[in-house]
PDB file of C-alpha atoms and ligand atoms in Angstrom:
ATOM      1  CA  MET A 785      83.601  98.066 141.371  1.00 46.00           C
ATOM      2  CA  ARG A 786      81.206 100.877 140.002  1.00 51.00           C
ATOM      3  CA  LEU A 787      84.539 102.956 141.871  1.00 49.00           C
ATOM      4  CA  THR A 788      86.783 101.214 138.982  1.00 49.00           C
ATOM      5  CA  LEU A 789      84.568 101.782 136.067  1.00 47.00           C
ATOM      6  CA  LEU A 790      83.986 105.653 136.169  1.00 49.00           C
ATOM      7  CA  LEU A 791      87.970 105.613 137.469  1.00 48.00           C
ATOM      8  CA  SER A 792      88.774 103.793 133.676  1.00 49.00           C
ATOM      9  CA  PHE A 793      86.321 105.630 131.758  1.00 48.00           C
ATOM     10  CA  LEU A 794      87.690 109.029 133.668  1.00 49.00           C
ATOM     11  CA  PHE A 795      91.484 107.602 132.190  1.00 49.00           C
ATOM     12  CA  ILE A 796      90.375 107.342 129.351  1.00 48.00           C
ATOM     13  CA  THR A 797      88.197 110.626 129.043  1.00 45.00           C
ATOM     14  CA  VAL A 798      91.735 112.197 129.726  1.00 49.00           C
ATOM     15  CA  PHE A 799      94.079 110.013 127.894  1.00 49.00           C
ATOM     16  CA  VAL A 800      91.643 110.573 124.199  1.00 50.00           C
ATOM     17  CA  ASN A 801      91.801 114.951 125.348  1.00 49.00           C
ATOM     18  CA  ALA A 802      95.930 114.877 126.358  1.00 54.00           C
ATOM     19  CA  GLN A 803      96.286 113.087 122.185  1.00 66.00           C
ATOM     20  CA  LYS A 804      97.294 116.038 119.639  1.00 78.00           C
ATOM     21  CA  LYS A 805      95.084 116.177 116.810  1.00 91.00           C
ATOM     22  CA  ASP A 806      96.803 116.522 113.668  1.00 95.00           C
ATOM     23  CA  VAL A 807      96.013 120.356 112.623  1.00 97.00           C
ATOM     24  CA  GLU A 808      95.210 122.959 115.843  1.00 96.00           C
ATOM     25  CA  VAL A 809      94.405 126.775 115.151  1.00 96.00           C
ATOM     26  CA  PHE A 810      95.106 129.021 117.689  1.00 96.00           C
ATOM     27  CA  HIS A 811      95.826 133.086 118.794  1.00 96.00           C
ATOM     28  CA  GLN A 812      98.583 134.883 119.355  1.00 97.00           C
ATOM     29  CA  ALA A 813      97.264 137.919 121.012  1.00 96.00           C
ATOM     30  CA  GLN A 814      99.614 141.129 119.484  1.00 96.00           C
ATOM     31  CA  ASP A 815     101.143 143.592 121.906  1.00 95.00           C
ATOM     32  CA  ASP A 816      98.538 145.977 119.533  1.00 94.00           C
ATOM     33  CA  GLY A 817      94.777 144.283 120.467  1.00 92.00           C
ATOM     34  CA  THR A 818      95.245 142.165 117.047  1.00 96.00           C
ATOM     35  CA  LEU A 819      95.063 138.430 117.156  1.00 97.00           C
ATOM     36  CA  PHE A 820      96.763 135.836 114.657  1.00 98.00           C
ATOM     37  CA  ILE A 821      95.206 132.803 114.021  1.00 98.00           C
ATOM     38  CA  MET A 822      97.460 130.760 113.404  1.00 98.00           C
ATOM     39  CA  ALA A 823      97.140 126.716 111.957  1.00 97.00           C
ATOM     40  CA  LYS A 824      99.730 124.244 112.998  1.00 97.00           C
ATOM     41  CA  ASN A 825     100.173 120.506 111.353  1.00 97.00           C
ATOM     42  CA  ASN A 826     101.172 117.825 113.906  1.00 97.00           C
ATOM     43  CA  THR A 827     101.548 115.481 110.777  1.00 94.00           C
ATOM     44  CA  ASP A 828     104.810 114.194 108.921  1.00 91.00           C
ATOM     45  CA  VAL A 829     103.055 115.109 106.016  1.00 92.00           C
ATOM     46  CA  LEU A 830     101.243 117.857 103.856  1.00 95.00           C
ATOM     47  CA  GLN A 831      97.706 118.854 104.545  1.00 97.00           C
ATOM     48  CA  SER A 832      95.680 121.181 102.885  1.00 97.00           C
ATOM     49  CA  VAL A 833      92.708 123.222 105.342  1.00 97.00           C
ATOM     50  CA  VAL A 834      89.628 125.723 105.649  1.00 97.00           C
ATOM     51  CA  VAL A 835      89.752 127.580 108.069  1.00 97.00           C
ATOM     52  CA  ASN A 836      86.590 129.944 108.290  1.00 97.00           C
ATOM     53  CA  ILE A 837      85.663 132.423 111.005  1.00 97.00           C
ATOM     54  CA  ILE A 838      82.332 133.100 112.632  1.00 97.00           C
ATOM     55  CA  LEU A 839      83.030 136.717 113.390  1.00 97.00           C
ATOM     56  CA  LYS A 840      81.097 139.533 115.634  1.00 97.00           C
ATOM     57  CA  GLY A 841      83.039 142.778 116.308  1.00 97.00           C
ATOM     58  CA  MET A 842      85.882 142.209 114.783  1.00 97.00           C
ATOM     59  CA  GLU A 843      87.177 141.851 110.933  1.00 98.00           C
ATOM     60  CA  SER A 844      89.625 138.994 109.226  1.00 98.00           C
ATOM     61  CA  SER A 845      92.340 140.310 107.091  1.00 98.00           C
ATOM     62  CA  GLU A 846      92.230 138.147 104.102  1.00 98.00           C
ATOM     63  CA  PRO A 847      88.259 136.683 103.213  1.00 98.00           C
ATOM     64  CA  LEU A 848      87.082 133.691 104.994  1.00 98.00           C
ATOM     65  CA  PRO A 849      87.274 131.443 104.443  1.00 97.00           C
ATOM     66  CA  VAL A 850      90.911 130.944 104.277  1.00 98.00           C
ATOM     67  CA  THR A 851      92.385 127.647 102.248  1.00 97.00           C
ATOM     68  CA  LYS A 852      95.978 126.697 103.324  1.00 97.00           C
ATOM     69  CA  LEU A 853      98.418 124.270 102.904  1.00 97.00           C
ATOM     70  CA  LEU A 854     100.673 123.156 105.821  1.00 97.00           C
ATOM     71  CA  GLU A 855     104.228 121.485 105.354  1.00 95.00           C
ATOM     72  CA  PRO A 856     104.691 119.191 107.520  1.00 95.00           C
ATOM     73  CA  LYS A 857     105.133 120.282 110.771  1.00 96.00           C
ATOM     74  CA  LYS A 858     105.032 124.108 109.679  1.00 97.00           C
ATOM     75  CA  GLU A 859     103.037 126.801 111.312  1.00 96.00           C
ATOM     76  CA  SER A 860     101.480 128.593 109.506  1.00 97.00           C
ATOM     77  CA  ARG A 861      99.080 132.794 109.946  1.00 98.00           C
ATOM     78  CA  ILE A 862      95.948 131.817 108.618  1.00 98.00           C
ATOM     79  CA  THR A 863      94.126 135.499 109.066  1.00 98.00           C
ATOM     80  CA  ILE A 864      94.788 139.386 111.346  1.00 98.00           C
ATOM     81  CA  LEU A 865      91.249 139.348 114.106  1.00 98.00           C
ATOM     82  CA  LYS A 866      91.338 143.483 114.288  1.00 97.00           C
ATOM     83  CA  PRO A 867      88.495 144.116 117.232  1.00 97.00           C
ATOM     84  CA  VAL A 868      86.052 146.732 115.859  1.00 97.00           C
ATOM     85  CA  LYS A 869      84.045 146.599 118.883  1.00 96.00           C
ATOM     86  CA  LYS A 870      84.516 147.216 122.301  1.00 94.00           C
ATOM     87  CA  SER A 871      82.274 144.144 122.856  1.00 95.00           C
ATOM     88  CA  TYR A 872      84.076 141.684 120.346  1.00 96.00           C
ATOM     89  CA  SER A 873      84.254 137.468 120.049  1.00 96.00           C
ATOM     90  CA  TYR A 874      85.075 134.694 116.732  1.00 97.00           C
ATOM     91  CA  ASN A 875      84.545 131.368 117.058  1.00 96.00           C
ATOM     92  CA  THR A 876      86.522 128.724 114.267  1.00 96.00           C
ATOM     93  CA  GLN A 877      85.397 126.322 111.948  1.00 96.00           C
ATOM     94  CA  LEU A 878      88.106 123.765 111.041  1.00 96.00           C
ATOM     95  CA  SER A 879      88.511 121.406 108.065  1.00 96.00           C
ATOM     96  CA  TYR A 880      91.473 119.621 106.497  1.00 96.00           C
ATOM     97  CA  ILE A 881      92.961 116.043 104.898  1.00 96.00           C
ATOM     98  CA  LYS A 882      95.380 115.480 103.713  1.00 95.00           C
ATOM     99  CA  GLY A 883      97.229 116.560 100.689  1.00 95.00           C
ATOM    100  CA  ASP A 884      96.414 119.136  98.304  1.00 96.00           C
ATOM    101  CA  ILE A 885      92.957 120.337  97.344  1.00 97.00           C
ATOM    102  CA  THR A 886      93.916 122.976  95.176  1.00 97.00           C
ATOM    103  CA  ALA A 887      95.268 120.265  92.886  1.00 97.00           C
ATOM    104  CA  ASN A 888      94.457 120.318  89.297  1.00 97.00           C
ATOM    105  CA  HIS A 889      95.918 116.853  87.521  1.00 98.00           C
ATOM    106  CA  ASN A 890      97.648 118.130  83.746  1.00 98.00           C
ATOM    107  CA  ASP A 891      95.742 116.143  81.998  1.00 97.00           C
ATOM    108  CA  GLN A 892      98.082 116.277  79.015  1.00 97.00           C
ATOM    109  CA  VAL A 893     100.082 113.880  81.042  1.00 98.00           C
ATOM    110  CA  VAL A 894     100.404 110.190  79.593  1.00 98.00           C
ATOM    111  CA  TYR A 895     101.531 107.892  82.381  1.00 98.00           C
ATOM    112  CA  GLN A 896     104.098 105.476  81.915  1.00 98.00           C
ATOM    113  CA  LEU A 897     103.043 101.665  82.536  1.00 98.00           C
ATOM    114  CA  PRO A 898     103.795 100.749  86.324  1.00 98.00           C
ATOM    115  CA  TYR A 899     106.654  98.233  85.903  1.00 98.00           C
ATOM    116  CA  LYS A 900     109.996  97.461  83.637  1.00 98.00           C
ATOM    117  CA  SER A 901     110.052  97.943  79.748  1.00 97.00           C
ATOM    118  CA  GLY A 902     109.918  94.600  77.464  1.00 97.00           C
ATOM    119  CA  GLU A 903     107.365  93.430  80.380  1.00 98.00           C
ATOM    120  CA  SER A 904     104.216  92.780  80.290  1.00 98.00           C
ATOM    121  CA  TYR A 905     100.751  92.736  83.159  1.00 98.00           C
ATOM    122  CA  LYS A 906      97.338  91.798  82.168  1.00 98.00           C
ATOM    123  CA  ILE A 907      94.734  93.965  83.633  1.00 98.00           C
ATOM    124  CA  ASP A 908      92.590  91.937  86.207  1.00 97.00           C
ATOM    125  CA  GLN A 909      89.979  94.741  86.638  1.00 98.00           C
ATOM    126  CA  GLY A 910      90.067  98.497  84.918  1.00 98.00           C
ATOM    127  CA  TYR A 911      88.648 101.960  85.395  1.00 98.00           C
ATOM    128  CA  ASN A 912      85.085 101.223  87.348  1.00 97.00           C
ATOM    129  CA  GLY A 913      85.633  98.052  86.961  1.00 96.00           C
ATOM    130  CA  THR A 914      82.274  96.243  89.061  1.00 95.00           C
ATOM    131  CA  SER A 915      84.301  94.830  92.063  1.00 93.00           C
ATOM    132  CA  THR A 916      85.462  97.367  93.975  1.00 94.00           C
ATOM    133  CA  HIS A 917      86.751  99.902  91.109  1.00 96.00           C
ATOM    134  CA  MET A 918      83.079 101.591  90.679  1.00 95.00           C
ATOM    135  CA  GLY A 919      83.364 105.066  90.481  1.00 94.00           C
ATOM    136  CA  LYS A 920      86.609 104.680  90.624  1.00 96.00           C
ATOM    137  CA  PHE A 921      89.720 105.118  87.595  1.00 98.00           C
ATOM    138  CA  ALA A 922      91.934 102.809  88.718  1.00 98.00           C
ATOM    139  CA  LEU A 923      93.348  99.618  87.027  1.00 98.00           C
ATOM    140  CA  ASP A 924      94.979  96.320  88.445  1.00 98.00           C
ATOM    141  CA  PHE A 925      97.907  94.620  87.439  1.00 98.00           C
ATOM    142  CA  HIS A 926      98.543  91.393  87.387  1.00 98.00           C
ATOM    143  CA  MET A 927     101.464  90.567  89.269  1.00 97.00           C
ATOM    144  CA  ASP A 928     103.211  87.724  90.811  1.00 97.00           C
ATOM    145  CA  GLU A 929     104.614  88.561  94.544  1.00 97.00           C
ATOM    146  CA  GLY A 930     107.471  89.916  94.503  1.00 98.00           C
ATOM    147  CA  THR A 931     107.224  91.931  90.620  1.00 98.00           C
ATOM    148  CA  GLU A 932     109.472  94.924  90.485  1.00 98.00           C
ATOM    149  CA  VAL A 933     107.375  97.973  90.538  1.00 98.00           C
ATOM    150  CA  CYS A 934     108.030 101.422  88.573  1.00 98.00           C
ATOM    151  CA  ALA A 935     107.552 104.869  89.037  1.00 98.00           C
ATOM    152  CA  ILE A 936     104.593 105.550  85.885  1.00 98.00           C
ATOM    153  CA  ARG A 937     105.620 109.483  86.689  1.00 98.00           C
ATOM    154  CA  ASP A 938     107.599 112.243  87.880  1.00 98.00           C
ATOM    155  CA  GLY A 939     107.245 113.454  91.248  1.00 98.00           C
ATOM    156  CA  VAL A 940     108.159 113.032  95.417  1.00 97.00           C
ATOM    157  CA  VAL A 941     107.150 110.315  97.712  1.00 97.00           C
ATOM    158  CA  PHE A 942     105.126 111.388  99.817  1.00 96.00           C
ATOM    159  CA  GLU A 943     103.879 108.306 102.274  1.00 96.00           C
ATOM    160  CA  VAL A 944     104.993 105.090 102.575  1.00 97.00           C
ATOM    161  CA  GLN A 945     103.136 102.125 104.476  1.00 98.00           C
ATOM    162  CA  GLU A 946     105.446  98.647 104.552  1.00 98.00           C
ATOM    163  CA  SER A 947     105.103  97.756 107.837  1.00 98.00           C
ATOM    164  CA  ASN A 948     101.786  95.059 107.142  1.00 97.00           C
ATOM    165  CA  ASN A 949     101.757  91.501 106.258  1.00 96.00           C
ATOM    166  CA  ARG A 950      98.084  90.289 105.825  1.00 95.00           C
ATOM    167  CA  GLY A 951      96.000  90.316 103.589  1.00 96.00           C
ATOM    168  CA  CYS A 952      91.740  89.578 102.488  1.00 95.00           C
ATOM    169  CA  PRO A 953      89.501  89.018  99.922  1.00 95.00           C
ATOM    170  CA  SER A 954      87.372  91.732 102.626  1.00 94.00           C
ATOM    171  CA  ASN A 955      87.467  94.898 103.535  1.00 94.00           C
ATOM    172  CA  ASP A 956      88.610  94.752 107.036  1.00 95.00           C
ATOM    173  CA  CYS A 957      91.805  93.663 105.474  1.00 96.00           C
ATOM    174  CA  SER A 958      91.717  97.372 104.057  1.00 96.00           C
ATOM    175  CA  LYS A 959      93.900  98.642 107.198  1.00 97.00           C
ATOM    176  CA  PHE A 960      96.627  95.716 106.361  1.00 97.00           C
ATOM    177  CA  ASN A 961      97.166  97.453 103.508  1.00 98.00           C
ATOM    178  CA  ASN A 962     101.176  98.966 102.892  1.00 98.00           C
ATOM    179  CA  PHE A 963     101.436 101.687  99.809  1.00 98.00           C
ATOM    180  CA  ILE A 964     103.626 104.466  98.172  1.00 98.00           C
ATOM    181  CA  LEU A 965     101.764 107.780  97.846  1.00 98.00           C
ATOM    182  CA  VAL A 966     103.838 109.486  94.935  1.00 98.00           C
ATOM    183  CA  ARG A 967     102.743 113.198  94.907  1.00 97.00           C
ATOM    184  CA  HIS A 968     104.056 114.913  91.223  1.00 98.00           C
ATOM    185  CA  ASP A 969     104.297 118.380  89.868  1.00 97.00           C
ATOM    186  CA  ASP A 970     100.991 119.865  89.204  1.00 97.00           C
ATOM    187  CA  GLY A 971     100.169 118.124  93.064  1.00 96.00           C
ATOM    188  CA  SER A 972      97.586 115.101  91.604  1.00 98.00           C
ATOM    189  CA  ILE A 973      99.375 111.989  94.009  1.00 98.00           C
ATOM    190  CA  ALA A 974     100.002 108.421  92.617  1.00 98.00           C
ATOM    191  CA  ASP A 975      98.987 105.251  94.893  1.00 98.00           C
ATOM    192  CA  TYR A 976     100.939 101.885  94.327  1.00 98.00           C
ATOM    193  CA  SER A 977      98.432  99.653  96.581  1.00 98.00           C
ATOM    194  CA  HIS A 978      99.222  96.491  98.582  1.00 98.00           C
ATOM    195  CA  ILE A 979     103.467  95.938  98.030  1.00 98.00           C
ATOM    196  CA  LYS A 980     104.772  93.698  99.901  1.00 98.00           C
ATOM    197  CA  LYS A 981     105.815  93.556 103.985  1.00 98.00           C
ATOM    198  CA  ASN A 982     109.208  95.745 103.461  1.00 98.00           C
ATOM    199  CA  GLY A 983     108.910  95.874  99.938  1.00 98.00           C
ATOM    200  CA  ALA A 984     109.358  99.454  99.912  1.00 98.00           C
ATOM    201  CA  LEU A 985     112.160 100.785  98.097  1.00 98.00           C
ATOM    202  CA  VAL A 986     112.335 104.391  98.832  1.00 98.00           C
ATOM    203  CA  LYS A 987     111.051 106.975 101.566  1.00 97.00           C
ATOM    204  CA  THR A 988     108.838 109.490 102.102  1.00 95.00           C
ATOM    205  CA  GLY A 989     111.054 112.968  99.944  1.00 95.00           C
ATOM    206  CA  ASP A 990     112.565 110.501  97.524  1.00 98.00           C
ATOM    207  CA  GLN A 991     112.496 112.261  94.036  1.00 98.00           C
ATOM    208  CA  VAL A 992     111.500 109.306  92.221  1.00 98.00           C
ATOM    209  CA  LYS A 993     111.887 109.312  87.989  1.00 98.00           C
ATOM    210  CA  ALA A 994     109.047 107.509  86.006  1.00 98.00           C
ATOM    211  CA  GLY A 995     110.428 103.870  84.931  1.00 98.00           C
ATOM    212  CA  ASP A 996     112.465 103.953  88.514  1.00 98.00           C
ATOM    213  CA  VAL A 997     112.254 101.011  89.919  1.00 98.00           C
ATOM    214  CA  ILE A 998     110.396 101.941  93.728  1.00 98.00           C
ATOM    215  CA  ALA A 999     108.581  99.074  95.164  1.00 98.00           C
ATOM    216  CA  LEU A1000     108.118  95.077  95.237  1.00 98.00           C
ATOM    217  CA  SER A1001     104.700  94.016  94.543  1.00 98.00           C
ATOM    218  CA  GLY A1002     102.281  92.068  96.748  1.00 98.00           C
ATOM    219  CA  SER A1003      99.098  91.073  97.686  1.00 97.00           C
ATOM    220  CA  THR A1004      98.791  92.976 101.379  1.00 97.00           C
ATOM    221  CA  GLY A1005      95.157  94.661 102.578  1.00 97.00           C
ATOM    222  CA  TYR A1006      91.823  94.265 100.500  1.00 96.00           C
ATOM    223  CA  ALA A1007      92.642  91.783  98.166  1.00 95.00           C
ATOM    224  CA  SER A1008      92.062  88.717  96.084  1.00 92.00           C
ATOM    225  CA  GLY A1009      95.274  88.170  95.133  1.00 95.00           C
ATOM    226  CA  PRO A1010      98.411  89.335  94.335  1.00 97.00           C
ATOM    227  CA  HIS A1011      98.350  92.528  91.942  1.00 98.00           C
ATOM    228  CA  LEU A1012      99.002  96.280  91.572  1.00 98.00           C
ATOM    229  CA  HIS A1013      96.331  98.516  92.254  1.00 98.00           C
ATOM    230  CA  LEU A1014      97.308 102.162  91.053  1.00 98.00           C
ATOM    231  CA  GLU A1015      95.279 105.571  90.988  1.00 98.00           C
ATOM    232  CA  VAL A1016      95.518 108.639  89.880  1.00 98.00           C
ATOM    233  CA  TYR A1017      94.247 111.212  92.148  1.00 98.00           C
ATOM    234  CA  VAL A1018      93.568 114.030  93.250  1.00 98.00           C
ATOM    235  CA  MET A1019      92.549 115.299  97.400  1.00 97.00           C
ATOM    236  CA  ARG A1020      89.282 117.060  98.506  1.00 96.00           C
ATOM    237  CA  LEU A1021      87.695 118.077 100.681  1.00 94.00           C
ATOM    238  CA  ASN A1022      85.491 115.094 100.195  1.00 93.00           C
ATOM    239  CA  GLY A1023      88.926 112.428  99.957  1.00 94.00           C
ATOM    240  CA  GLN A1024      89.994 110.742  96.760  1.00 96.00           C
ATOM    241  CA  ASN A1025      89.149 112.167  93.890  1.00 97.00           C
ATOM    242  CA  SER A1026      90.202 109.628  91.300  1.00 97.00           C
ATOM    243  CA  VAL A1027      90.936 110.746  87.190  1.00 98.00           C
ATOM    244  CA  LYS A1028      91.468 109.247  84.318  1.00 97.00           C
ATOM    245  CA  ALA A1029      94.800 108.729  83.588  1.00 98.00           C
ATOM    246  CA  GLN A1030      96.094 108.264  80.327  1.00 98.00           C
ATOM    247  CA  TYR A1031      98.997 105.581  79.413  1.00 98.00           C
ATOM    248  CA  GLN A1032     101.924 105.064  76.958  1.00 98.00           C
ATOM    249  CA  LEU A1033     100.942 101.723  75.377  1.00 97.00           C
ATOM    250  CA  GLY A1034     102.940 100.540  72.438  1.00 93.00           C
ATOM    251  CA  ASN A1035     103.251 103.441  70.433  1.00 93.00           C
ATOM    252  CA  SER A1036      99.606 105.337  71.264  1.00 95.00           C
ATOM    253  CA  ALA A1037      98.298 106.521  74.657  1.00 97.00           C
ATOM    254  CA  GLY A1038      95.355 104.844  76.355  1.00 97.00           C
ATOM    255  CA  ILE A1039      93.500 103.910  79.075  1.00 98.00           C
ATOM    256  CA  PRO A1040      94.690 100.741  79.807  1.00 98.00           C
ATOM    257  CA  LYS A1041      91.507  97.839  79.782  1.00 98.00           C
ATOM    258  CA  GLU A1042      90.572  95.243  81.633  1.00 97.00           C
ATOM    259  CA  GLY A1043      91.470  91.836  79.834  1.00 97.00           C
ATOM    260  CA  GLU A1044      94.348  92.994  78.502  1.00 97.00           C
ATOM    261  CA  SER A1045      97.696  92.280  78.634  1.00 97.00           C
ATOM    262  CA  TYR A1046      99.741  95.697  78.303  1.00 97.00           C
ATOM    263  CA  ARG A1047     103.964  95.106  77.144  1.00 97.00           C
ATOM    264  CA  LYS A1048     105.574  97.667  78.113  1.00 97.00           C
ATOM    265  CA  ASN A1049     108.409  99.135  75.275  1.00 93.00           C
TER     266      ASN A1049
HETATM  267 ZN1   ZN B1420      92.293  97.857  92.758  1.00 75.02          ZN
END
């Protein structure tokens, strides 16, 4: 019994160690004695990395720490280390997160409502809503399951999850959320959440135009009923920082209010 336990523990340890990290840092030794410090993105999405290096008897070609964007499955040089003393060493500290942490949202942009012209939907919860939007600039549009969801701004599809088929009014169900993320030209991201199973009509890498139908709404994930959760954010090392996006509401630009319905022109 004890031996079995020990063996299974060893197996798990080996298995965990064998798993590839999302982002890894390594060095390539050059003939002249310098070291190229490299970072590799093993995932299918853009990653932002911040690499700090504690140097002993070495110099770095780049000011530290270095911030870099790593395209999916690509590697990139972070800096070059050169020994300047007989005894030298270095120690890297790596932080990373998916998305572009250097993005700055263009606050002049006026977003389109996320549905077809002539249609109207009620805002179940607005910016800083007390139910689940505290501290977040997110909108919940009340929509029957299967409603066509439109892109609010031009962009490129960054990530798609559409395989889940469950939802419930509890955080326990967050892991079953289906979503589409679209990246805009300023690096910000729009999150279209709770879409129905297989309800994504676009795939990663697709170009979308504002107004294009990109998804069918649903109630997957942490949802008390069918609706579209919509949020525009920029990524930072501490996570998603939502932005106070303005929308085209009739003839003027503004922020949709909880309890109101808005017809799209
Ligand atoms: Zn929401």
